PDB file of C-alpha atoms in Angstrom:
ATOM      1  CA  UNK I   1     151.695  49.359 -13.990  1.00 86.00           C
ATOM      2  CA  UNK I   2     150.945  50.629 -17.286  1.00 90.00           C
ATOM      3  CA  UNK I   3     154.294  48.890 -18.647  1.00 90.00           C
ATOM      4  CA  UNK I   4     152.588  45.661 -17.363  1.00 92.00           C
ATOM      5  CA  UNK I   5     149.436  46.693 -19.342  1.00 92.00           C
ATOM      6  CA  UNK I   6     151.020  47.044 -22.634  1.00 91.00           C
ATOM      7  CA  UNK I   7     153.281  44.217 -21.985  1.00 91.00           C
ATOM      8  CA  UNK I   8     150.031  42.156 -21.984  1.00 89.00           C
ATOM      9  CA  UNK I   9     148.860  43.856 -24.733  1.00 90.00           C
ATOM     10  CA  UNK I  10     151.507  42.348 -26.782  1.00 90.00           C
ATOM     11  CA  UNK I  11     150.787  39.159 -25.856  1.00 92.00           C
ATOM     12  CA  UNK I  12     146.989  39.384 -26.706  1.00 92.00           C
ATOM     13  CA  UNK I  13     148.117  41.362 -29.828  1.00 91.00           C
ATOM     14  CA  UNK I  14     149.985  38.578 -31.146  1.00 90.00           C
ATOM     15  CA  UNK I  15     147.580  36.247 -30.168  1.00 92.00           C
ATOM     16  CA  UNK I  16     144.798  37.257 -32.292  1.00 93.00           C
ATOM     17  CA  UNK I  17     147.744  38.333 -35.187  1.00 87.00           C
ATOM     18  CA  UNK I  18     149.925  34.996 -34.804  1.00 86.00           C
ATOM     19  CA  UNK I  19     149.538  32.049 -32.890  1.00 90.00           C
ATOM     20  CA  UNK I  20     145.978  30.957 -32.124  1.00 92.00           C
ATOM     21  CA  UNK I  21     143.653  29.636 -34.553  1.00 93.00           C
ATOM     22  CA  UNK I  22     140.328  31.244 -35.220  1.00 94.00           C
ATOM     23  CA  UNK I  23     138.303  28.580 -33.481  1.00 95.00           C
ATOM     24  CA  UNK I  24     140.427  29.376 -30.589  1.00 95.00           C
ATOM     25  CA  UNK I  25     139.914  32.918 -30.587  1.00 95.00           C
ATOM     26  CA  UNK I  26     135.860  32.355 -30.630  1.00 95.00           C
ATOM     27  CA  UNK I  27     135.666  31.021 -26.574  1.00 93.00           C
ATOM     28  CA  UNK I  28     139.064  33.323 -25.682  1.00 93.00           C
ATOM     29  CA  UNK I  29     136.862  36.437 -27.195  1.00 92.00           C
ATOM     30  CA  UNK I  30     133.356  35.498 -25.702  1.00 91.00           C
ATOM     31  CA  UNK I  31     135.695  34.854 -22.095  1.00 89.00           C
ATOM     32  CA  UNK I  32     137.209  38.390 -22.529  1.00 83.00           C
ATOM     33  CA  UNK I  33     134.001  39.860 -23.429  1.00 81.00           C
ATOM     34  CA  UNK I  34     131.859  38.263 -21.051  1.00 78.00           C
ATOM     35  CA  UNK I  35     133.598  38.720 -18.065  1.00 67.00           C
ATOM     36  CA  UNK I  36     136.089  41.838 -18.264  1.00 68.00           C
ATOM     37  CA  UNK I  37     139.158  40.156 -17.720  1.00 72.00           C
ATOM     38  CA  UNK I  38     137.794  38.215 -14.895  1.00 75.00           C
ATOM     39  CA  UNK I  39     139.406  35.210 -13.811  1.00 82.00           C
ATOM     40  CA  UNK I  40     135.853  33.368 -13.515  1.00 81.00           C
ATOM     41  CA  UNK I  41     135.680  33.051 -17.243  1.00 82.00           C
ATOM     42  CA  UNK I  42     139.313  30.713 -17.587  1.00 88.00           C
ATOM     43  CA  UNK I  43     137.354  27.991 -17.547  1.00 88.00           C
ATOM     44  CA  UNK I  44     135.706  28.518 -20.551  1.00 89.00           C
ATOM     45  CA  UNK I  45     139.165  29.248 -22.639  1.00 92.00           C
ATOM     46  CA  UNK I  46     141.070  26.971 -25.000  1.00 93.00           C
ATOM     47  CA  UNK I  47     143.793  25.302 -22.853  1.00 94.00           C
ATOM     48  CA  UNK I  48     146.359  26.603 -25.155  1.00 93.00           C
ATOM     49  CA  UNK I  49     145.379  29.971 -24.465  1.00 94.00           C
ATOM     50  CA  UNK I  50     144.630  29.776 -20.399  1.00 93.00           C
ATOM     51  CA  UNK I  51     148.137  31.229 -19.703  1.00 93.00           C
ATOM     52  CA  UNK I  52     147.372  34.101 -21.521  1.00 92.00           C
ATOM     53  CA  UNK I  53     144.173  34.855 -19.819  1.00 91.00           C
ATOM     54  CA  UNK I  54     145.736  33.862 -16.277  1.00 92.00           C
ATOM     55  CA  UNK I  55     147.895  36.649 -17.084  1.00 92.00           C
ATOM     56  CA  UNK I  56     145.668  39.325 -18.089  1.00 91.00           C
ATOM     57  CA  UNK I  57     143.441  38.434 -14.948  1.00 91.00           C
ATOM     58  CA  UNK I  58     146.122  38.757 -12.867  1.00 92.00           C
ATOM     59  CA  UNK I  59     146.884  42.000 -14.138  1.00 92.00           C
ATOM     60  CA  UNK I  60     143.645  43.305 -13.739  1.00 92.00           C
ATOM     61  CA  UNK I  61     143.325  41.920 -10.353  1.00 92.00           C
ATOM     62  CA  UNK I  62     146.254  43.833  -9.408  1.00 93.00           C
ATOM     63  CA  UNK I  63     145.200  46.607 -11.209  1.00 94.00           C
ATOM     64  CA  UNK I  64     141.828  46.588  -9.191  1.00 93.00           C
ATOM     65  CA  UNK I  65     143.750  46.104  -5.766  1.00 94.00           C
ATOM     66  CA  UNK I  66     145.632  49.335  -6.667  1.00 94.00           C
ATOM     67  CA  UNK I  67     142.586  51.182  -7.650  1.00 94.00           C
ATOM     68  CA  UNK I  68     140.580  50.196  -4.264  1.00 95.00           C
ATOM     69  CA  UNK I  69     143.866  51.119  -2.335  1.00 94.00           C
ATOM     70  CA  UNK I  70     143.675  54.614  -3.695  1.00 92.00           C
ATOM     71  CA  UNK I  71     140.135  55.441  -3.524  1.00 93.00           C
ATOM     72  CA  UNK I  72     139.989  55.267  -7.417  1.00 93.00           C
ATOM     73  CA  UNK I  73     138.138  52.434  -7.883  1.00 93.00           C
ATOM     74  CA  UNK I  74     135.439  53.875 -10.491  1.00 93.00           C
ATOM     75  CA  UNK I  75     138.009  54.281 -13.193  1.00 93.00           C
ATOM     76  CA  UNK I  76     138.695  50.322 -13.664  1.00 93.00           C
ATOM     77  CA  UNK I  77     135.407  50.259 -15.358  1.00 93.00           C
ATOM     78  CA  UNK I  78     137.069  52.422 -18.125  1.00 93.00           C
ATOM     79  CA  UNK I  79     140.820  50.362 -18.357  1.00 92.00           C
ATOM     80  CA  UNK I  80     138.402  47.418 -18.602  1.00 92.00           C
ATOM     81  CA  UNK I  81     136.030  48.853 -21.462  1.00 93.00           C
ATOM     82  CA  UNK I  82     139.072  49.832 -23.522  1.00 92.00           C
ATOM     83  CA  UNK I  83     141.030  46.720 -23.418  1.00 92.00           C
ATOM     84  CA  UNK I  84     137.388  44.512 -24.074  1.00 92.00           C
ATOM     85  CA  UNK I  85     136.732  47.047 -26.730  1.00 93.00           C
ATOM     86  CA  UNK I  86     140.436  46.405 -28.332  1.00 93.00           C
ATOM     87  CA  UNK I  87     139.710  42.534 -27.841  1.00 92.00           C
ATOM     88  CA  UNK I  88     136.562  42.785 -29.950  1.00 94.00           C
ATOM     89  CA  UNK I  89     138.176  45.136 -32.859  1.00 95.00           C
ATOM     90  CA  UNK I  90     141.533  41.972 -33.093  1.00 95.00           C
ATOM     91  CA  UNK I  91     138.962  39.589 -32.884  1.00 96.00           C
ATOM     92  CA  UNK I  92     136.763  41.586 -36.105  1.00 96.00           C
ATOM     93  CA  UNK I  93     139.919  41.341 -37.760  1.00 95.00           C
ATOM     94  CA  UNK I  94     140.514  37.316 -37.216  1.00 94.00           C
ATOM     95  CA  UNK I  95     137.193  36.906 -38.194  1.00 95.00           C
ATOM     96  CA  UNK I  96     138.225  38.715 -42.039  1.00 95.00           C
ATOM     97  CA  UNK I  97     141.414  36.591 -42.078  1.00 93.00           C
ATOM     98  CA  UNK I  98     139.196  33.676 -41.825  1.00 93.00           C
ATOM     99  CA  UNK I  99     136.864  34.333 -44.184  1.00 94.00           C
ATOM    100  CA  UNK I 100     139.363  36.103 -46.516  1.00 92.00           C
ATOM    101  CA  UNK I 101     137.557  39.105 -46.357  1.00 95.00           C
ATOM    102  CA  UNK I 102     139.154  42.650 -47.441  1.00 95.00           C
ATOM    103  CA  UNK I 103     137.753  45.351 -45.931  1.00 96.00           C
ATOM    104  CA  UNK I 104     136.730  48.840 -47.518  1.00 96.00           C
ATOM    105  CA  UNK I 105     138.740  51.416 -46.590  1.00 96.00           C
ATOM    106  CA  UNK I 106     136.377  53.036 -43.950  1.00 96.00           C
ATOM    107  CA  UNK I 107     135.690  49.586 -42.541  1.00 97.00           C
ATOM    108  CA  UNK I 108     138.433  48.814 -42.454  1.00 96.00           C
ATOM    109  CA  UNK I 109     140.286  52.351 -40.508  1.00 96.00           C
ATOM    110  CA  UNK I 110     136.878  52.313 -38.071  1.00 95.00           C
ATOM    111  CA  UNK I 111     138.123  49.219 -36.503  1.00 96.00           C
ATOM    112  CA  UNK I 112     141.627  49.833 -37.165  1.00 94.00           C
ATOM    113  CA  UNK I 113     141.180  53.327 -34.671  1.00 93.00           C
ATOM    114  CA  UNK I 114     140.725  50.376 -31.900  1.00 94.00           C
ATOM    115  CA  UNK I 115     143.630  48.093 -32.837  1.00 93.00           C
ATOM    116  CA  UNK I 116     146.192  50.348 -33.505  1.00 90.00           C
ATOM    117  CA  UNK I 117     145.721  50.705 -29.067  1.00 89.00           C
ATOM    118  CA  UNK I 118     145.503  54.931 -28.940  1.00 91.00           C
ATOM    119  CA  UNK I 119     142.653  54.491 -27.246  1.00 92.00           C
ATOM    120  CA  UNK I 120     143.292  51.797 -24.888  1.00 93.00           C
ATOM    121  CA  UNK I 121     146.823  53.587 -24.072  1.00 93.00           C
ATOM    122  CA  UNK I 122     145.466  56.745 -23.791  1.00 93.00           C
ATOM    123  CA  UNK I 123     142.478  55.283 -21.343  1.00 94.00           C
ATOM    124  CA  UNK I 124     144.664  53.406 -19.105  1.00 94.00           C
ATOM    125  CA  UNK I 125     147.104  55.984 -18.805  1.00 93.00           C
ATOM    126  CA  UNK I 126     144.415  58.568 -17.561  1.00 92.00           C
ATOM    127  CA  UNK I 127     143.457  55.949 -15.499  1.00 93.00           C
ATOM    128  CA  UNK I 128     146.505  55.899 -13.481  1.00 93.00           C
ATOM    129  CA  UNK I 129     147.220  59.253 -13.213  1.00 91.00           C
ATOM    130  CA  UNK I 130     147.852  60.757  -9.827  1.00 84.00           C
ATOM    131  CA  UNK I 131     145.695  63.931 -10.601  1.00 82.00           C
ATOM    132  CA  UNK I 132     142.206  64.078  -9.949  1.00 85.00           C
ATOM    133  CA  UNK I 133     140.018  63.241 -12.995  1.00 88.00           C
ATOM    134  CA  UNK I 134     136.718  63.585 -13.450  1.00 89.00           C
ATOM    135  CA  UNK I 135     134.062  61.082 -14.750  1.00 90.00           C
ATOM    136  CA  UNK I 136     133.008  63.448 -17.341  1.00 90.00           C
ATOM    137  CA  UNK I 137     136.462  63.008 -19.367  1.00 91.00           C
ATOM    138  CA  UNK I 138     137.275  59.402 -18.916  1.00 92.00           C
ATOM    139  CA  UNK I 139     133.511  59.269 -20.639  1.00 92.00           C
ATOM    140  CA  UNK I 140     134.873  61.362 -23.223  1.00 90.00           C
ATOM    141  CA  UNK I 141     137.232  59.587 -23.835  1.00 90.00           C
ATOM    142  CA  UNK I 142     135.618  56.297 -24.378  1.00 91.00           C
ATOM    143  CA  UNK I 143     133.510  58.367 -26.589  1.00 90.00           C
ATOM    144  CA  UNK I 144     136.123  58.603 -29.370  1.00 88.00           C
ATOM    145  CA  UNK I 145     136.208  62.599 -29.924  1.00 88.00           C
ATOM    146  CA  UNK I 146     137.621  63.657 -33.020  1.00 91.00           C
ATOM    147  CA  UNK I 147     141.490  64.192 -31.741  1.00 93.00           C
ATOM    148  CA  UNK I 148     141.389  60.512 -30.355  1.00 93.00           C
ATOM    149  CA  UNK I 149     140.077  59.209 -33.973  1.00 94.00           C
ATOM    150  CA  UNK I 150     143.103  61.543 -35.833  1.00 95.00           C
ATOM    151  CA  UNK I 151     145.846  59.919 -33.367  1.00 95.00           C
ATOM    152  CA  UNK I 152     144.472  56.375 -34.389  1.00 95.00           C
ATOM    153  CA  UNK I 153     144.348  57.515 -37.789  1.00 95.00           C
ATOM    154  CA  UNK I 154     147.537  58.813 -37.969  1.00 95.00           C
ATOM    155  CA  UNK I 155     149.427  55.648 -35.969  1.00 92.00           C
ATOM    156  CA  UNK I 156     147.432  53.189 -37.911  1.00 93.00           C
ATOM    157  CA  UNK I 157     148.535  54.707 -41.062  1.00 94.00           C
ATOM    158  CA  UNK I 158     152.086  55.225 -40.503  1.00 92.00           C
ATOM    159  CA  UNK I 159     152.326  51.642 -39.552  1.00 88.00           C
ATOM    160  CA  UNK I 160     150.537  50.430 -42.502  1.00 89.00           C
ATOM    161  CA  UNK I 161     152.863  51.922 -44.819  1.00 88.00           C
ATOM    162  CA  UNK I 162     155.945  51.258 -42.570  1.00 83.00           C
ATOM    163  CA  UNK I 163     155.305  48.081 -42.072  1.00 70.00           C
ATOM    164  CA  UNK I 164     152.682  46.202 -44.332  1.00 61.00           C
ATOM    165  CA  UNK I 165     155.286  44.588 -46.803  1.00 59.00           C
ATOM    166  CA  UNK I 166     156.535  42.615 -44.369  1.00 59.00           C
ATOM    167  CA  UNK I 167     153.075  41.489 -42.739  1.00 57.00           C
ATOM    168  CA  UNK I 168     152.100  40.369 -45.944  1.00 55.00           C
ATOM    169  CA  UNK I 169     154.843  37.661 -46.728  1.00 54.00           C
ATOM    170  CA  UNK I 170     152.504  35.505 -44.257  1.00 58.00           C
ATOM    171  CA  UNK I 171     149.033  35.015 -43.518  1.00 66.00           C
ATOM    172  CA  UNK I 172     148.172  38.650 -41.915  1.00 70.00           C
ATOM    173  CA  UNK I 173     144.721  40.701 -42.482  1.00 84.00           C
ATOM    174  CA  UNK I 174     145.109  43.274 -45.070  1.00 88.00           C
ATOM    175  CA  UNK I 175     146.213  47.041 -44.367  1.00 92.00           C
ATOM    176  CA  UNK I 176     145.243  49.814 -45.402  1.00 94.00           C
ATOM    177  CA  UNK I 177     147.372  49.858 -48.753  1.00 93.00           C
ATOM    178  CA  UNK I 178     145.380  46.681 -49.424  1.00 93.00           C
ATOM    179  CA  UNK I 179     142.227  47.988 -48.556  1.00 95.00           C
ATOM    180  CA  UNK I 180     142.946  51.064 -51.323  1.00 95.00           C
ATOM    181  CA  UNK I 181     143.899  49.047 -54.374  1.00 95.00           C
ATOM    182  CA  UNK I 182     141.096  46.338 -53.851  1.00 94.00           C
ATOM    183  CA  UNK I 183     138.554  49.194 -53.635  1.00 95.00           C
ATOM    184  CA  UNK I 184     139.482  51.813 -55.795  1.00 94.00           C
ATOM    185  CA  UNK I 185     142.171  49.332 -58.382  1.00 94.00           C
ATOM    186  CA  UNK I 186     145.040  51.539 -57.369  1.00 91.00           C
ATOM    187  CA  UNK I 187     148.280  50.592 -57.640  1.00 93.00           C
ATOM    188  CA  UNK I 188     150.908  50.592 -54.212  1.00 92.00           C
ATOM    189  CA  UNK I 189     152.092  53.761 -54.418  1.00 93.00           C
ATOM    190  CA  UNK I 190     148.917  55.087 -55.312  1.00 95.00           C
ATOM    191  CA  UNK I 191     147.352  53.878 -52.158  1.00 94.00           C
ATOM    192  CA  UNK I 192     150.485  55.496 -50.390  1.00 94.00           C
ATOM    193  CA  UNK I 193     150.086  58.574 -51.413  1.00 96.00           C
ATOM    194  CA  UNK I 194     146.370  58.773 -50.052  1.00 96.00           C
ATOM    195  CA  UNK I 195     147.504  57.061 -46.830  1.00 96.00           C
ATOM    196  CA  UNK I 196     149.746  60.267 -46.349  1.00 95.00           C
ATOM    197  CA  UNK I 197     146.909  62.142 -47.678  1.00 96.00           C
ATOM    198  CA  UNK I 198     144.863  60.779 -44.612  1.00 96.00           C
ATOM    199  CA  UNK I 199     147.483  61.345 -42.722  1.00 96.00           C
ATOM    200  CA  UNK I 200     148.522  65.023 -43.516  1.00 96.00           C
ATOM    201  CA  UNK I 201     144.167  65.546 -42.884  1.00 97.00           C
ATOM    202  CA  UNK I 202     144.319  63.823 -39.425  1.00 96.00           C
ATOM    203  CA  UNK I 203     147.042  65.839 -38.314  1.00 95.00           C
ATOM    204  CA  UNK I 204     144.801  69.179 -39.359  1.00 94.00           C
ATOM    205  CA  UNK I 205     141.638  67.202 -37.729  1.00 93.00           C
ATOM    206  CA  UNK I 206     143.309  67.114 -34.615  1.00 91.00           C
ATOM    207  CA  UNK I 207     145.297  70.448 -34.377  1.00 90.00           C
ATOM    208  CA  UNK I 208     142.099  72.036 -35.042  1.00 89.00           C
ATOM    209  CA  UNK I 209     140.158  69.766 -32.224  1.00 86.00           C
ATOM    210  CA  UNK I 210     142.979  70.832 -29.554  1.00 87.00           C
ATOM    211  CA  UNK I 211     143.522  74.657 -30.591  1.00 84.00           C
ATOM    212  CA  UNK I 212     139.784  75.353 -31.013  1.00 76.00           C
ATOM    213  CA  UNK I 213     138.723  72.732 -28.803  1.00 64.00           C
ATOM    214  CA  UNK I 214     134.822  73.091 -27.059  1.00 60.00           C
ATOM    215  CA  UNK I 215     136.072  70.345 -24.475  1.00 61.00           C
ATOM    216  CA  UNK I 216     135.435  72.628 -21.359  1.00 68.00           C
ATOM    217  CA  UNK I 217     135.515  69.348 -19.182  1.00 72.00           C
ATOM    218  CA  UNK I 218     138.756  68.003 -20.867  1.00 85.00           C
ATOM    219  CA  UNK I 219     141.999  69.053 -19.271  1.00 87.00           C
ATOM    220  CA  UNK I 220     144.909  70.506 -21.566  1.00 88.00           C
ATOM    221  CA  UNK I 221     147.137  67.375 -20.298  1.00 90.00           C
ATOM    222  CA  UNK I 222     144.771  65.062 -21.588  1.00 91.00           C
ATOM    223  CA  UNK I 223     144.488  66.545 -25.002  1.00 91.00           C
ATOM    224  CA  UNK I 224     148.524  66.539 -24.838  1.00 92.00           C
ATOM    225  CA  UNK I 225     148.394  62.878 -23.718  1.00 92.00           C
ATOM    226  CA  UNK I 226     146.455  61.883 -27.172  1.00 93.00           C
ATOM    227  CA  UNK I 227     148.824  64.371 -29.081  1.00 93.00           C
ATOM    228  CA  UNK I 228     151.886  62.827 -27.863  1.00 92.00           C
ATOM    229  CA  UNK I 229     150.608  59.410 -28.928  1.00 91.00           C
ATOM    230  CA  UNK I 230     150.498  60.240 -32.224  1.00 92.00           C
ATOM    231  CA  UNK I 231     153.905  61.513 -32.822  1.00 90.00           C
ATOM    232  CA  UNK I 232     154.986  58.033 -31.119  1.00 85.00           C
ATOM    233  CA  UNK I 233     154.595  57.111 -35.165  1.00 83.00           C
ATOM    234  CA  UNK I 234     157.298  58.887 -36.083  1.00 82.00           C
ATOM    235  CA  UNK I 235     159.788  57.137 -33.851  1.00 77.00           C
ATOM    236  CA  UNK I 236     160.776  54.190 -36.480  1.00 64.00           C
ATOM    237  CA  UNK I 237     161.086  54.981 -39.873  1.00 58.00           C
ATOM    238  CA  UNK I 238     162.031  51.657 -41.475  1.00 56.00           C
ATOM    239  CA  UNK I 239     160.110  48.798 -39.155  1.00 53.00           C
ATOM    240  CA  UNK I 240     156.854  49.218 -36.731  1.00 53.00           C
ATOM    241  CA  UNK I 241     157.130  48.843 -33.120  1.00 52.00           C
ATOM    242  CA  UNK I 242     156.990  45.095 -33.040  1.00 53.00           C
ATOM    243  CA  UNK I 243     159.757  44.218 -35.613  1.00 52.00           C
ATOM    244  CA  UNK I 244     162.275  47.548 -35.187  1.00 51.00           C
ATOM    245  CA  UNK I 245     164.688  45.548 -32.713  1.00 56.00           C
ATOM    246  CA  UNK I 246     167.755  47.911 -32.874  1.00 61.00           C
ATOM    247  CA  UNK I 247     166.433  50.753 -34.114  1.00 62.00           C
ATOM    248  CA  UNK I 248     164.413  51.374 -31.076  1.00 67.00           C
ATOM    249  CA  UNK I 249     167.131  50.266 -28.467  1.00 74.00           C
ATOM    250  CA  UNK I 250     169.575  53.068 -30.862  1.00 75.00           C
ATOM    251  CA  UNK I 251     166.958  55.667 -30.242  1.00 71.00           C
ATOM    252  CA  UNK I 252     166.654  54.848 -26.745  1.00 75.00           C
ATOM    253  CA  UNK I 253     170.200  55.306 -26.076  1.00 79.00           C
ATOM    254  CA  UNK I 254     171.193  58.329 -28.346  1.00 77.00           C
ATOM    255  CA  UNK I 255     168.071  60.314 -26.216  1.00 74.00           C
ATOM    256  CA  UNK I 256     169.208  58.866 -22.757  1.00 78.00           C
ATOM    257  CA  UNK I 257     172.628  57.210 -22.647  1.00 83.00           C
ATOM    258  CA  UNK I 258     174.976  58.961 -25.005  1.00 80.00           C
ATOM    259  CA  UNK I 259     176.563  62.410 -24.629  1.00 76.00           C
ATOM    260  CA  UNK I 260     175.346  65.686 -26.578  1.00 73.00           C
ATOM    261  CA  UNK I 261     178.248  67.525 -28.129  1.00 75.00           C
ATOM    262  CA  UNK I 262     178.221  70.718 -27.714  1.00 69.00           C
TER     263      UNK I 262
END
């Protein structure tokens, strides 16, 4: 299920990044918003753009049927909240495309901690764990602790520099390295180096949360779970998720597929 969930992630993703225009995303936002991935919203969406929220109603139906079939039905609420929340932080980011608006650098890494999806991954996994959860830590983690903030940080920032060039040879919000030399008249690689500065910090930020971590209510796993996210960033080294094509599939089948030597 949760391969289904980030499947349409990517879809919505490159919705908002891509293919619809902004006056589009206005009714497809106020849909997803209103109604929580709720089919009775379609008919309020662009036509272009009904397929996509078919699909992501769908999902969430299905999602729901599982939920009610295992007695878990409370924690839909919070896969709903995070992928609503995520819709709102693309749609914040449209909305400075359109207006060709560049963000400070805090305004601009607050909403990038939604969009770079920790959260919503993190959320949804939890969500469909077998083990029993309580309320208390799907609540904190909607609440955006400090270690869920450092794994946004840290994917959000890794991507940026990874992967910004390329975003930029077409209409595309600005990153982070953007953000830095607009703000502070940097030049690239100075806006690199505090990016891994940031970086290096959230890494600290979040070591500390975990090893000295208050959370009575918080299971270990889940602190792993939001851990492990963030060294998903390290996987490419030359293209982001959405554009490393071979590298990944390599990756995949030197870990899984191809023999050790020994």
């Amino acid at each position: 299920m949760m391969t289904k969930v980030l499947t349409i992630y990517t879809v919505i993703d490159d919705t908002y990044d891509a293919y619809a225009t902004y006056d589009e995303l206005v009714p497809f936002t106020d849909a997803f918003d209103r109604c929580g991935c709720d089919i009775s919203a379609i008919g309020s969406v662009p036509p272009s753009l009904k397929p996509t929220y078919q699909a992501l109603a769908d999902l969430y139906t299905q999602i729901e049927e599982k939920f009610i079939k295992e007695g878990k039905l409370d924690r839909l609420y919070y896969a709903k909240y995070e992928m609503k929340k995520l819709a709102r932080a693309f749609f914040k980011e449209a909305e400075w495309l359109n207006v060709g608006y560049i963000p400070k650098c805090d305004e601009y890494m607050k909403n990038a901690n939604v969009t770079t999806t920790c959260m919503m991954v993190a959320t949804t996994s939890l969500s469909f764990m077998e083990e029993s959860i309580a309320k208390e830590t799907f609540e904190w983690m909607i609440n955006e602790h400090l270690i869920l903030r450092a794994s946004s940080a840290i994917n959000r920032l890794k991507g940026d520099c990874i992967g910004h060039n390329l975003e930029q040879h077409r209409k595309h919000i600005a990153s982070f390295i953007e953000c830095y030399m607009k703000e502070f008249g940097g030049s690239k690689q100075d806006a690199y180096a505090e990016a891994q500065k940031k970086i290096t910090n959230a890494w600290k930020d979040m070591n500390k949360d975990f090893l000295c971590s208050t959370h009575d209510k918080v299971p270990t796993f889940v602190l792993e779970l939001v851990i492990n996210i963030a060294r998903l960033a390290y996987i490419f080294e030359e293209n982001d998720f959405a554009s490393a094509q071979s590298e990944f599939k390599d990756k995949i089948m030197l870990l899984f597929v191809e023999p050790v030597n020994v």
